[in-house]
């Protein structure tokens, strides 16, 4: 009996030891937290009393919060009430500024992409440019939010932006601020191919894509043989829009999953039946300015073998930011999860690799002398299906040949995408005949 009592007591000690250890560890962590908060309080008081210029408590607290969030990653930040209001306006598709999507890299503002038909786009700002100075003042040392705030201003006011671009000397651009009205979807017909460009993912995007494809179907009817979905220089936007646009072309399967710090935070988004183009081939165009939501769409369609991805590797932003309103104090943008494509791959810092890599290039018609063929040779046999002979055939003059030749398309990547779709359509027709 005594042995049993001793064994029970020993077991109790063993069971209680881990519990006691956990409690002690928890208390130690709380003690360290309080010590660090006391450090913050000491610094706060010293700045209030001794800094060379007086700063308000609100300014100091906002700066401290901004510093804490921006030190986590380039996409987490604090939004004061004005910035929060501007952000909500932007997601609705209309806001003021230069018209560029930016991030922070090595202390400089890096252009993810200019937005189509905006002051920055018209001034020649390109994806990958670094902005080093604003009105002659260095951006080094500013947070991303501070730099963005300085780029905003009254409509019709000028801002001198110093650009550093690979391969050229730094140069200045003077850009006039304007109200940025983002028309997120544009479309047209290229022969028997539909072309839809999505410039950003805001609340107008999904209805815009649906309306564009409806118009293309009305124009081409049964002659529609494929679709080009252009996501180049699309910096992203709303996750919900990326999911719904992916869903528009998928019949089933996972579109994207988001995974937070804890396993129970994982969310999966699946497609519902229905394909806007009824299974016709799709080519998705991407480049280094395609980021975030653009990469979700490209990754989903690529993994499900629903589309061919053509262009160059995308930007590689694979994290999810949640906007958390703070009552009376704006909001915080916090990175809360990473997103993964249906195959389980993360594109964070890696990007979407296209199925067919095509660098952007300029197409130029090469001028050459008169071209000769078999028909030009004296005494050449006539084709049985024609009445003319070889003797009378004459090469067309250069001017006549050029007059009957379509102008070469300026967009090389788009031209390659259209050629690919036409080839797929031709192959499909021959296979069914």
Short mmCIF file of C-alpha atoms in Angstrom, two decimals:
data_model
loop_
_atom_site.label_atom_id
_atom_site.label_comp_id
_atom_site.label_asym_id
_atom_site.label_seq_id
_atom_site.Cartn_x
_atom_site.Cartn_y
_atom_site.Cartn_z
CA UNK A 1 0.00 0.00 0.00
CA UNK A 2 2.82 2.33 0.89
CA UNK A 3 4.51 1.60 -2.44
CA UNK A 4 1.31 2.46 -4.29
CA UNK A 5 1.03 5.78 -2.43
CA UNK A 6 4.63 6.65 -3.24
CA UNK A 7 4.08 5.78 -6.91
CA UNK A 8 0.95 7.94 -7.03
CA UNK A 9 2.79 10.86 -5.46
CA UNK A 10 5.65 10.51 -7.93
CA UNK A 11 3.21 10.42 -10.83
CA UNK A 12 1.53 13.58 -9.55
CA UNK A 13 4.88 15.34 -9.39
CA UNK A 14 5.72 14.24 -12.94
CA UNK A 15 2.33 15.42 -14.21
CA UNK A 16 2.50 18.73 -12.39
CA UNK A 17 6.06 19.52 -13.42
CA UNK A 18 5.31 20.25 -17.08
CA UNK A 19 2.30 22.33 -16.06
CA UNK A 20 4.36 24.29 -13.59
CA UNK A 21 7.08 24.72 -16.18
CA UNK A 22 4.58 26.03 -18.75
CA UNK A 23 3.14 28.50 -16.27
CA UNK A 24 6.60 29.72 -15.36
CA UNK A 25 7.52 30.10 -19.03
CA UNK A 26 4.30 32.02 -19.70
CA UNK A 27 4.97 34.35 -16.78
CA UNK A 28 8.51 34.89 -18.03
CA UNK A 29 7.23 35.85 -21.49
CA UNK A 30 4.72 38.30 -20.00
CA UNK A 31 7.46 39.80 -17.87
CA UNK A 32 9.64 40.32 -20.96
CA UNK A 33 6.72 41.90 -22.82
CA UNK A 34 6.14 44.37 -19.99
CA UNK A 35 9.86 45.16 -19.91
CA UNK A 36 9.84 45.94 -23.63
CA UNK A 37 6.71 48.09 -23.27
CA UNK A 38 8.44 49.98 -20.49
CA UNK A 39 11.36 50.56 -22.85
CA UNK A 40 8.96 51.96 -25.43
CA UNK A 41 7.42 54.22 -22.79
CA UNK A 42 10.84 55.52 -21.72
CA UNK A 43 11.80 56.34 -25.32
CA UNK A 44 8.41 57.93 -25.97
CA UNK A 45 8.77 60.22 -22.96
CA UNK A 46 12.34 61.16 -23.82
CA UNK A 47 11.35 62.10 -27.41
CA UNK A 48 8.41 64.16 -26.15
CA UNK A 49 10.59 66.12 -23.75
CA UNK A 50 13.97 66.42 -25.48
CA UNK A 51 13.54 66.17 -29.29
CA UNK A 52 14.73 69.31 -31.04
CA UNK A 53 11.29 69.96 -32.55
CA UNK A 54 7.99 69.41 -30.82
CA UNK A 55 5.97 66.45 -32.10
CA UNK A 56 2.43 65.61 -31.13
CA UNK A 57 1.61 62.39 -29.31
CA UNK A 58 -0.51 61.32 -32.27
CA UNK A 59 2.41 61.73 -34.69
CA UNK A 60 4.73 59.74 -32.46
CA UNK A 61 2.29 56.90 -31.90
CA UNK A 62 1.39 56.68 -35.61
CA UNK A 63 5.07 56.60 -36.53
CA UNK A 64 5.75 53.87 -33.99
CA UNK A 65 2.87 51.76 -35.33
CA UNK A 66 3.97 52.37 -38.91
CA UNK A 67 7.52 51.35 -38.05
CA UNK A 68 6.35 48.15 -36.37
CA UNK A 69 4.19 47.10 -39.32
CA UNK A 70 6.51 48.15 -42.16
CA UNK A 71 9.41 46.25 -40.56
CA UNK A 72 7.46 42.99 -40.96
CA UNK A 73 7.35 42.97 -44.78
CA UNK A 74 6.96 45.47 -47.65
CA UNK A 75 3.17 45.10 -47.77
CA UNK A 76 2.12 45.58 -44.12
CA UNK A 77 1.46 49.17 -43.12
CA UNK A 78 -0.64 51.56 -41.06
CA UNK A 79 -3.33 53.62 -42.79
CA UNK A 80 -4.44 56.78 -41.08
CA UNK A 81 -8.01 57.92 -41.64
CA UNK A 82 -7.18 59.78 -44.86
CA UNK A 83 -5.14 56.91 -46.33
CA UNK A 84 -7.85 54.43 -45.38
CA UNK A 85 -10.45 56.54 -47.17
CA UNK A 86 -8.22 56.80 -50.26
CA UNK A 87 -7.71 53.04 -50.27
CA UNK A 88 -11.45 52.37 -50.19
CA UNK A 89 -11.95 54.78 -53.08
CA UNK A 90 -9.18 53.05 -55.03
CA UNK A 91 -10.80 49.61 -54.73
CA UNK A 92 -13.95 51.13 -56.23
CA UNK A 93 -11.90 52.13 -59.26
CA UNK A 94 -11.42 55.92 -58.94
CA UNK A 95 -8.72 57.79 -57.02
CA UNK A 96 -6.26 60.64 -57.28
CA UNK A 97 -2.54 60.46 -58.02
CA UNK A 98 -0.02 59.54 -60.71
CA UNK A 99 -1.39 56.13 -61.69
CA UNK A 100 1.31 53.69 -60.59
CA UNK A 101 1.34 50.65 -58.34
CA UNK A 102 4.50 50.64 -56.22
CA UNK A 103 6.38 48.64 -53.62
CA UNK A 104 9.55 49.27 -51.60
CA UNK A 105 12.87 47.63 -52.44
CA UNK A 106 16.30 48.48 -51.01
CA UNK A 107 14.96 51.72 -49.61
CA UNK A 108 13.66 52.98 -52.96
CA UNK A 109 10.18 53.01 -54.41
CA UNK A 110 9.93 50.35 -57.12
CA UNK A 111 7.25 50.54 -59.80
CA UNK A 112 5.29 47.31 -60.02
CA UNK A 113 3.39 48.65 -63.00
CA UNK A 114 1.91 51.85 -64.40
CA UNK A 115 -1.86 51.82 -64.85
CA UNK A 116 -3.08 52.18 -68.44
CA UNK A 117 -4.08 55.67 -69.62
CA UNK A 118 -2.84 57.47 -66.50
CA UNK A 119 -0.36 60.36 -66.19
CA UNK A 120 2.50 58.00 -65.24
CA UNK A 121 1.71 55.66 -68.14
CA UNK A 122 1.64 58.54 -70.64
CA UNK A 123 4.87 59.97 -69.21
CA UNK A 124 6.68 56.70 -69.96
CA UNK A 125 7.07 55.17 -66.49
CA UNK A 126 7.78 51.44 -66.85
CA UNK A 127 7.45 48.37 -64.64
CA UNK A 128 10.70 47.80 -62.78
CA UNK A 129 11.66 51.49 -62.62
CA UNK A 130 13.01 52.79 -59.31
CA UNK A 131 11.88 56.18 -58.05
CA UNK A 132 14.78 57.71 -56.14
CA UNK A 133 13.67 61.34 -55.68
CA UNK A 134 10.39 63.24 -55.50
CA UNK A 135 10.71 66.94 -56.38
CA UNK A 136 14.45 66.61 -55.77
CA UNK A 137 14.10 65.07 -52.30
CA UNK A 138 15.44 61.54 -51.78
CA UNK A 139 12.90 58.86 -50.93
CA UNK A 140 15.59 56.87 -49.11
CA UNK A 141 14.53 56.72 -45.48
CA UNK A 142 10.82 57.16 -46.17
CA UNK A 143 8.31 54.41 -45.58
CA UNK A 144 6.26 53.24 -48.55
CA UNK A 145 3.17 54.96 -47.13
CA UNK A 146 5.06 58.24 -46.74
CA UNK A 147 6.38 58.06 -50.29
CA UNK A 148 2.90 57.31 -51.67
CA UNK A 149 1.48 60.21 -49.67
CA UNK A 150 4.01 62.58 -51.23
CA UNK A 151 3.15 61.36 -54.71
CA UNK A 152 -0.47 62.23 -54.12
CA UNK A 153 -1.65 65.82 -54.29
CA UNK A 154 -4.04 68.26 -55.86
CA UNK A 155 -5.26 67.53 -59.37
CA UNK A 156 -3.34 69.40 -62.12
CA UNK A 157 -0.26 69.92 -59.95
CA UNK A 158 3.15 68.74 -61.17
CA UNK A 159 5.56 66.33 -59.51
CA UNK A 160 9.16 65.85 -60.65
CA UNK A 161 10.08 62.20 -60.34
CA UNK A 162 13.67 60.96 -60.65
CA UNK A 163 13.78 57.54 -62.30
CA UNK A 164 16.57 54.97 -62.20
CA UNK A 165 16.17 52.41 -64.97
CA UNK A 166 18.46 49.55 -65.85
CA UNK A 167 20.78 50.35 -68.73
CA UNK A 168 20.28 54.13 -68.75
CA UNK A 169 21.42 57.09 -66.66
CA UNK A 170 18.99 58.43 -64.03
CA UNK A 171 16.54 60.91 -65.51
CA UNK A 172 13.68 63.16 -64.42
CA UNK A 173 10.05 63.06 -65.47
CA UNK A 174 7.54 65.79 -64.70
CA UNK A 175 4.14 64.19 -64.19
CA UNK A 176 0.90 66.11 -63.74
CA UNK A 177 -1.37 64.61 -61.10
CA UNK A 178 -4.89 63.74 -62.14
CA UNK A 179 -7.98 61.92 -60.94
CA UNK A 180 -7.26 58.30 -61.81
CA UNK A 181 -10.32 56.59 -63.20
CA UNK A 182 -9.38 52.99 -63.72
CA UNK A 183 -11.28 51.30 -66.49
CA UNK A 184 -10.22 47.88 -65.35
CA UNK A 185 -11.39 45.92 -68.42
CA UNK A 186 -10.89 46.62 -72.12
CA UNK A 187 -11.73 44.37 -75.02
CA UNK A 188 -11.70 44.10 -78.78
CA UNK A 189 -11.73 41.56 -81.58
CA UNK A 190 -8.62 40.46 -83.47
CA UNK A 191 -9.92 38.57 -86.50
CA UNK A 192 -11.68 35.56 -85.00
CA UNK A 193 -9.92 35.95 -81.64
CA UNK A 194 -11.35 37.76 -78.62
CA UNK A 195 -9.00 40.02 -76.66
CA UNK A 196 -9.73 41.02 -73.05
CA UNK A 197 -7.31 43.11 -70.99
CA UNK A 198 -7.72 43.39 -67.22
CA UNK A 199 -5.63 46.28 -65.85
CA UNK A 200 -6.44 45.79 -62.16
CA UNK A 201 -8.72 43.78 -59.91
CA UNK A 202 -11.31 46.08 -58.38
CA UNK A 203 -15.06 45.89 -57.89
CA UNK A 204 -15.64 46.57 -61.60
CA UNK A 205 -13.45 43.73 -62.90
CA UNK A 206 -15.72 40.67 -62.95
CA UNK A 207 -18.75 42.48 -64.40
CA UNK A 208 -16.40 44.06 -66.92
CA UNK A 209 -14.99 40.71 -68.08
CA UNK A 210 -18.48 39.20 -68.36
CA UNK A 211 -19.72 42.16 -70.40
CA UNK A 212 -16.63 42.12 -72.63
CA UNK A 213 -17.02 38.43 -73.49
CA UNK A 214 -20.75 38.92 -74.15
CA UNK A 215 -19.90 41.69 -76.63
CA UNK A 216 -17.22 39.55 -78.30
CA UNK A 217 -19.67 36.66 -78.69
CA UNK A 218 -22.27 38.97 -80.21
CA UNK A 219 -19.75 40.25 -82.73
CA UNK A 220 -18.16 36.95 -83.72
CA UNK A 221 -20.85 34.39 -82.90
CA UNK A 222 -19.78 30.88 -83.87
CA UNK A 223 -16.62 32.24 -85.52
CA UNK A 224 -15.00 32.89 -82.12
CA UNK A 225 -12.06 30.49 -81.95
CA UNK A 226 -10.17 31.56 -78.82
CA UNK A 227 -9.49 34.22 -76.20
CA UNK A 228 -6.45 36.23 -75.15
CA UNK A 229 -6.63 37.30 -71.49
CA UNK A 230 -4.04 40.05 -71.02
CA UNK A 231 -2.81 40.45 -67.43
CA UNK A 232 0.46 42.20 -68.23
CA UNK A 233 1.36 45.06 -65.89
CA UNK A 234 -1.67 44.22 -63.74
CA UNK A 235 -0.54 44.87 -60.15
CA UNK A 236 -3.40 42.89 -58.58
CA UNK A 237 -6.11 44.06 -56.23
CA UNK A 238 -9.03 42.29 -54.61
CA UNK A 239 -8.66 38.56 -53.90
CA UNK A 240 -12.40 38.05 -54.38
CA UNK A 241 -12.17 39.41 -57.93
CA UNK A 242 -9.24 37.15 -58.80
CA UNK A 243 -11.25 34.16 -57.59
CA UNK A 244 -14.40 35.10 -59.51
CA UNK A 245 -12.53 35.79 -62.77
CA UNK A 246 -10.69 32.46 -62.48
CA UNK A 247 -14.04 30.79 -61.79
CA UNK A 248 -15.43 32.32 -64.99
CA UNK A 249 -13.23 29.99 -67.06
CA UNK A 250 -13.14 26.87 -64.86
CA UNK A 251 -15.77 24.18 -64.50
CA UNK A 252 -14.49 22.71 -61.24
CA UNK A 253 -11.49 22.32 -58.95
CA UNK A 254 -9.55 24.48 -56.56
CA UNK A 255 -8.72 28.03 -57.62
CA UNK A 256 -6.44 29.09 -54.78
CA UNK A 257 -5.80 28.33 -51.11
CA UNK A 258 -4.66 30.73 -48.43
CA UNK A 259 -2.65 29.49 -45.46
CA UNK A 260 -2.07 31.49 -42.32
CA UNK A 261 0.25 30.91 -39.39
CA UNK A 262 -1.96 28.21 -37.89
CA UNK A 263 -3.15 25.16 -39.85
CA UNK A 264 -6.79 25.89 -38.99
CA UNK A 265 -6.48 29.24 -40.80
CA UNK A 266 -6.28 27.50 -44.20
CA UNK A 267 -9.03 28.43 -46.65
CA UNK A 268 -9.70 26.88 -50.04
CA UNK A 269 -11.68 28.45 -52.86
CA UNK A 270 -13.22 26.18 -55.50
CA UNK A 271 -14.71 26.80 -58.92
CA UNK A 272 -18.36 26.32 -59.78
CA UNK A 273 -19.66 24.94 -63.06
CA UNK A 274 -19.80 27.36 -65.99
CA UNK A 275 -17.24 28.58 -68.53
CA UNK A 276 -17.78 31.93 -70.22
CA UNK A 277 -16.07 30.82 -73.45
CA UNK A 278 -17.42 27.26 -73.46
CA UNK A 279 -14.07 25.49 -73.44
CA UNK A 280 -12.44 27.47 -76.26
CA UNK A 281 -8.64 27.76 -75.97
CA UNK A 282 -7.26 30.62 -73.86
CA UNK A 283 -3.84 32.27 -73.83
CA UNK A 284 -3.00 34.36 -70.74
CA UNK A 285 -0.36 37.07 -71.18
CA UNK A 286 1.83 37.93 -68.16
CA UNK A 287 5.07 39.81 -67.51
CA UNK A 288 7.16 41.16 -64.64
CA UNK A 289 4.44 43.70 -63.83
CA UNK A 290 1.80 40.99 -63.26
CA UNK A 291 1.44 40.60 -59.50
CA UNK A 292 -0.73 39.23 -56.72
CA UNK A 293 -4.30 38.69 -58.01
CA UNK A 294 -2.97 38.42 -61.58
CA UNK A 295 -0.76 35.56 -60.48
CA UNK A 296 -3.69 33.82 -58.79
CA UNK A 297 -5.63 33.82 -62.08
CA UNK A 298 -2.65 32.77 -64.19
CA UNK A 299 -1.65 30.05 -61.70
CA UNK A 300 -5.17 28.60 -61.47
CA UNK A 301 -5.68 28.45 -65.24
CA UNK A 302 -2.18 27.05 -65.75
CA UNK A 303 -2.49 24.30 -63.11
CA UNK A 304 -5.86 23.17 -64.46
CA UNK A 305 -4.46 23.10 -68.04
CA UNK A 306 -7.21 25.54 -68.95
CA UNK A 307 -4.94 28.12 -70.52
CA UNK A 308 -1.48 28.51 -71.99
CA UNK A 309 0.56 31.12 -70.13
CA UNK A 310 2.70 33.22 -72.47
CA UNK A 311 5.13 36.06 -71.79
CA UNK A 312 7.74 36.50 -69.08
CA UNK A 313 7.92 35.51 -65.40
CA UNK A 314 5.52 37.40 -63.13
CA UNK A 315 6.37 39.62 -60.16
CA UNK A 316 6.11 37.00 -57.40
CA UNK A 317 3.85 38.49 -54.71
CA UNK A 318 2.29 35.50 -52.97
CA UNK A 319 1.01 37.01 -49.74
CA UNK A 320 -2.46 38.05 -48.62
CA UNK A 321 -3.06 41.39 -46.88
CA UNK A 322 -6.06 41.88 -44.63
CA UNK A 323 -7.39 45.39 -44.01
CA UNK A 324 -8.30 45.60 -40.32
CA UNK A 325 -10.24 48.78 -39.42
CA UNK A 326 -9.22 50.45 -36.16
CA UNK A 327 -12.15 52.34 -34.69
CA UNK A 328 -11.47 56.06 -34.96
CA UNK A 329 -7.90 55.54 -36.18
CA UNK A 330 -7.97 54.39 -39.79
CA UNK A 331 -6.86 50.80 -40.37
CA UNK A 332 -3.90 48.46 -40.55
CA UNK A 333 -2.89 46.46 -43.60
CA UNK A 334 -1.45 43.23 -42.26
CA UNK A 335 -0.03 40.24 -44.10
CA UNK A 336 -2.07 37.39 -42.66
CA UNK A 337 -1.52 34.51 -45.09
CA UNK A 338 0.28 33.17 -48.13
CA UNK A 339 -1.64 31.95 -51.13
CA UNK A 340 -0.94 28.75 -53.04
CA UNK A 341 -1.90 27.67 -56.55
CA UNK A 342 -4.04 24.52 -57.03
CA UNK A 343 -0.92 22.36 -57.42
CA UNK A 344 0.21 23.48 -53.96
CA UNK A 345 2.99 25.78 -55.16
CA UNK A 346 3.72 29.17 -53.65
CA UNK A 347 4.75 31.93 -56.01
CA UNK A 348 6.13 34.16 -53.23
CA UNK A 349 9.36 35.70 -54.55
CA UNK A 350 9.31 33.13 -57.40
CA UNK A 351 6.48 34.20 -59.68
CA UNK A 352 4.49 32.31 -62.29
CA UNK A 353 6.74 30.86 -64.98
CA UNK A 354 5.05 31.02 -68.40
CA UNK A 355 4.52 27.87 -70.46
CA UNK A 356 5.95 29.72 -73.45
CA UNK A 357 8.49 32.42 -72.66
CA UNK A 358 8.28 35.36 -75.07
CA UNK A 359 10.14 38.58 -74.40
CA UNK A 360 8.55 41.77 -75.60
CA UNK A 361 10.04 42.94 -78.90
CA UNK A 362 9.31 45.33 -81.71
CA UNK A 363 8.29 44.00 -85.10
CA UNK A 364 9.71 45.85 -88.07
CA UNK A 365 9.24 45.12 -91.76
CA UNK A 366 12.61 44.62 -93.45
CA UNK A 367 12.97 46.25 -96.85
CA UNK A 368 14.57 44.02 -99.45
CA UNK A 369 14.90 43.89 -103.22
CA UNK A 370 12.42 42.26 -105.61
CA UNK A 371 11.65 38.69 -104.67
CA UNK A 372 11.67 36.02 -107.40
CA UNK A 373 9.81 32.74 -107.44
CA UNK A 374 9.26 29.79 -109.79
CA UNK A 375 6.50 31.71 -111.56
CA UNK A 376 9.00 34.41 -112.55
CA UNK A 377 11.25 32.01 -114.47
CA UNK A 378 10.96 32.07 -118.29
CA UNK A 379 9.26 28.94 -119.54
CA UNK A 380 8.01 27.83 -116.11
CA UNK A 381 5.14 25.34 -116.22
CA UNK A 382 1.72 26.84 -115.57
CA UNK A 383 -0.38 25.71 -112.62
CA UNK A 384 -3.19 23.45 -113.93
CA UNK A 385 -5.71 25.53 -112.04
CA UNK A 386 -4.77 28.79 -113.76
CA UNK A 387 -4.83 30.03 -117.36
CA UNK A 388 -1.65 32.11 -117.21
CA UNK A 389 1.87 30.88 -117.98
CA UNK A 390 5.19 31.52 -116.40
CA UNK A 391 6.45 33.91 -119.09
CA UNK A 392 3.98 36.67 -118.39
CA UNK A 393 4.38 36.59 -114.60
CA UNK A 394 6.14 39.66 -113.25
CA UNK A 395 7.23 40.36 -109.66
CA UNK A 396 5.20 43.10 -108.06
CA UNK A 397 6.91 46.39 -107.45
CA UNK A 398 7.90 47.11 -103.86
CA UNK A 399 5.21 49.75 -103.51
CA UNK A 400 2.48 47.40 -104.72
CA UNK A 401 3.57 44.60 -102.40
CA UNK A 402 3.63 46.88 -99.38
CA UNK A 403 0.25 48.35 -100.24
CA UNK A 404 -1.37 44.93 -99.92
CA UNK A 405 0.43 43.90 -96.75
CA UNK A 406 -1.14 44.49 -93.35
CA UNK A 407 0.86 46.64 -90.98
CA UNK A 408 2.88 44.47 -88.60
CA UNK A 409 1.38 44.48 -85.11
CA UNK A 410 3.32 46.57 -82.61
CA UNK A 411 2.74 44.19 -79.70
CA UNK A 412 4.96 41.16 -80.31
CA UNK A 413 3.71 39.13 -77.34
CA UNK A 414 0.09 39.67 -78.34
CA UNK A 415 0.91 38.75 -81.94
CA UNK A 416 2.44 35.49 -80.76
CA UNK A 417 -0.61 34.74 -78.60
CA UNK A 418 -2.98 35.34 -81.52
CA UNK A 419 -0.86 33.16 -83.83
CA UNK A 420 -0.89 30.39 -81.22
CA UNK A 421 -4.68 30.49 -80.88
CA UNK A 422 -5.17 30.50 -84.64
CA UNK A 423 -2.86 27.50 -84.91
CA UNK A 424 -4.78 25.64 -82.21
CA UNK A 425 -8.07 26.46 -83.94
CA UNK A 426 -6.76 25.26 -87.31
CA UNK A 427 -5.44 22.04 -85.78
CA UNK A 428 -8.77 21.40 -84.04
CA UNK A 429 -10.72 21.95 -87.26
CA UNK A 430 -8.53 19.56 -89.21
CA UNK A 431 -8.74 16.95 -86.46
CA UNK A 432 -12.55 16.97 -86.58
CA UNK A 433 -12.80 16.83 -90.41
#
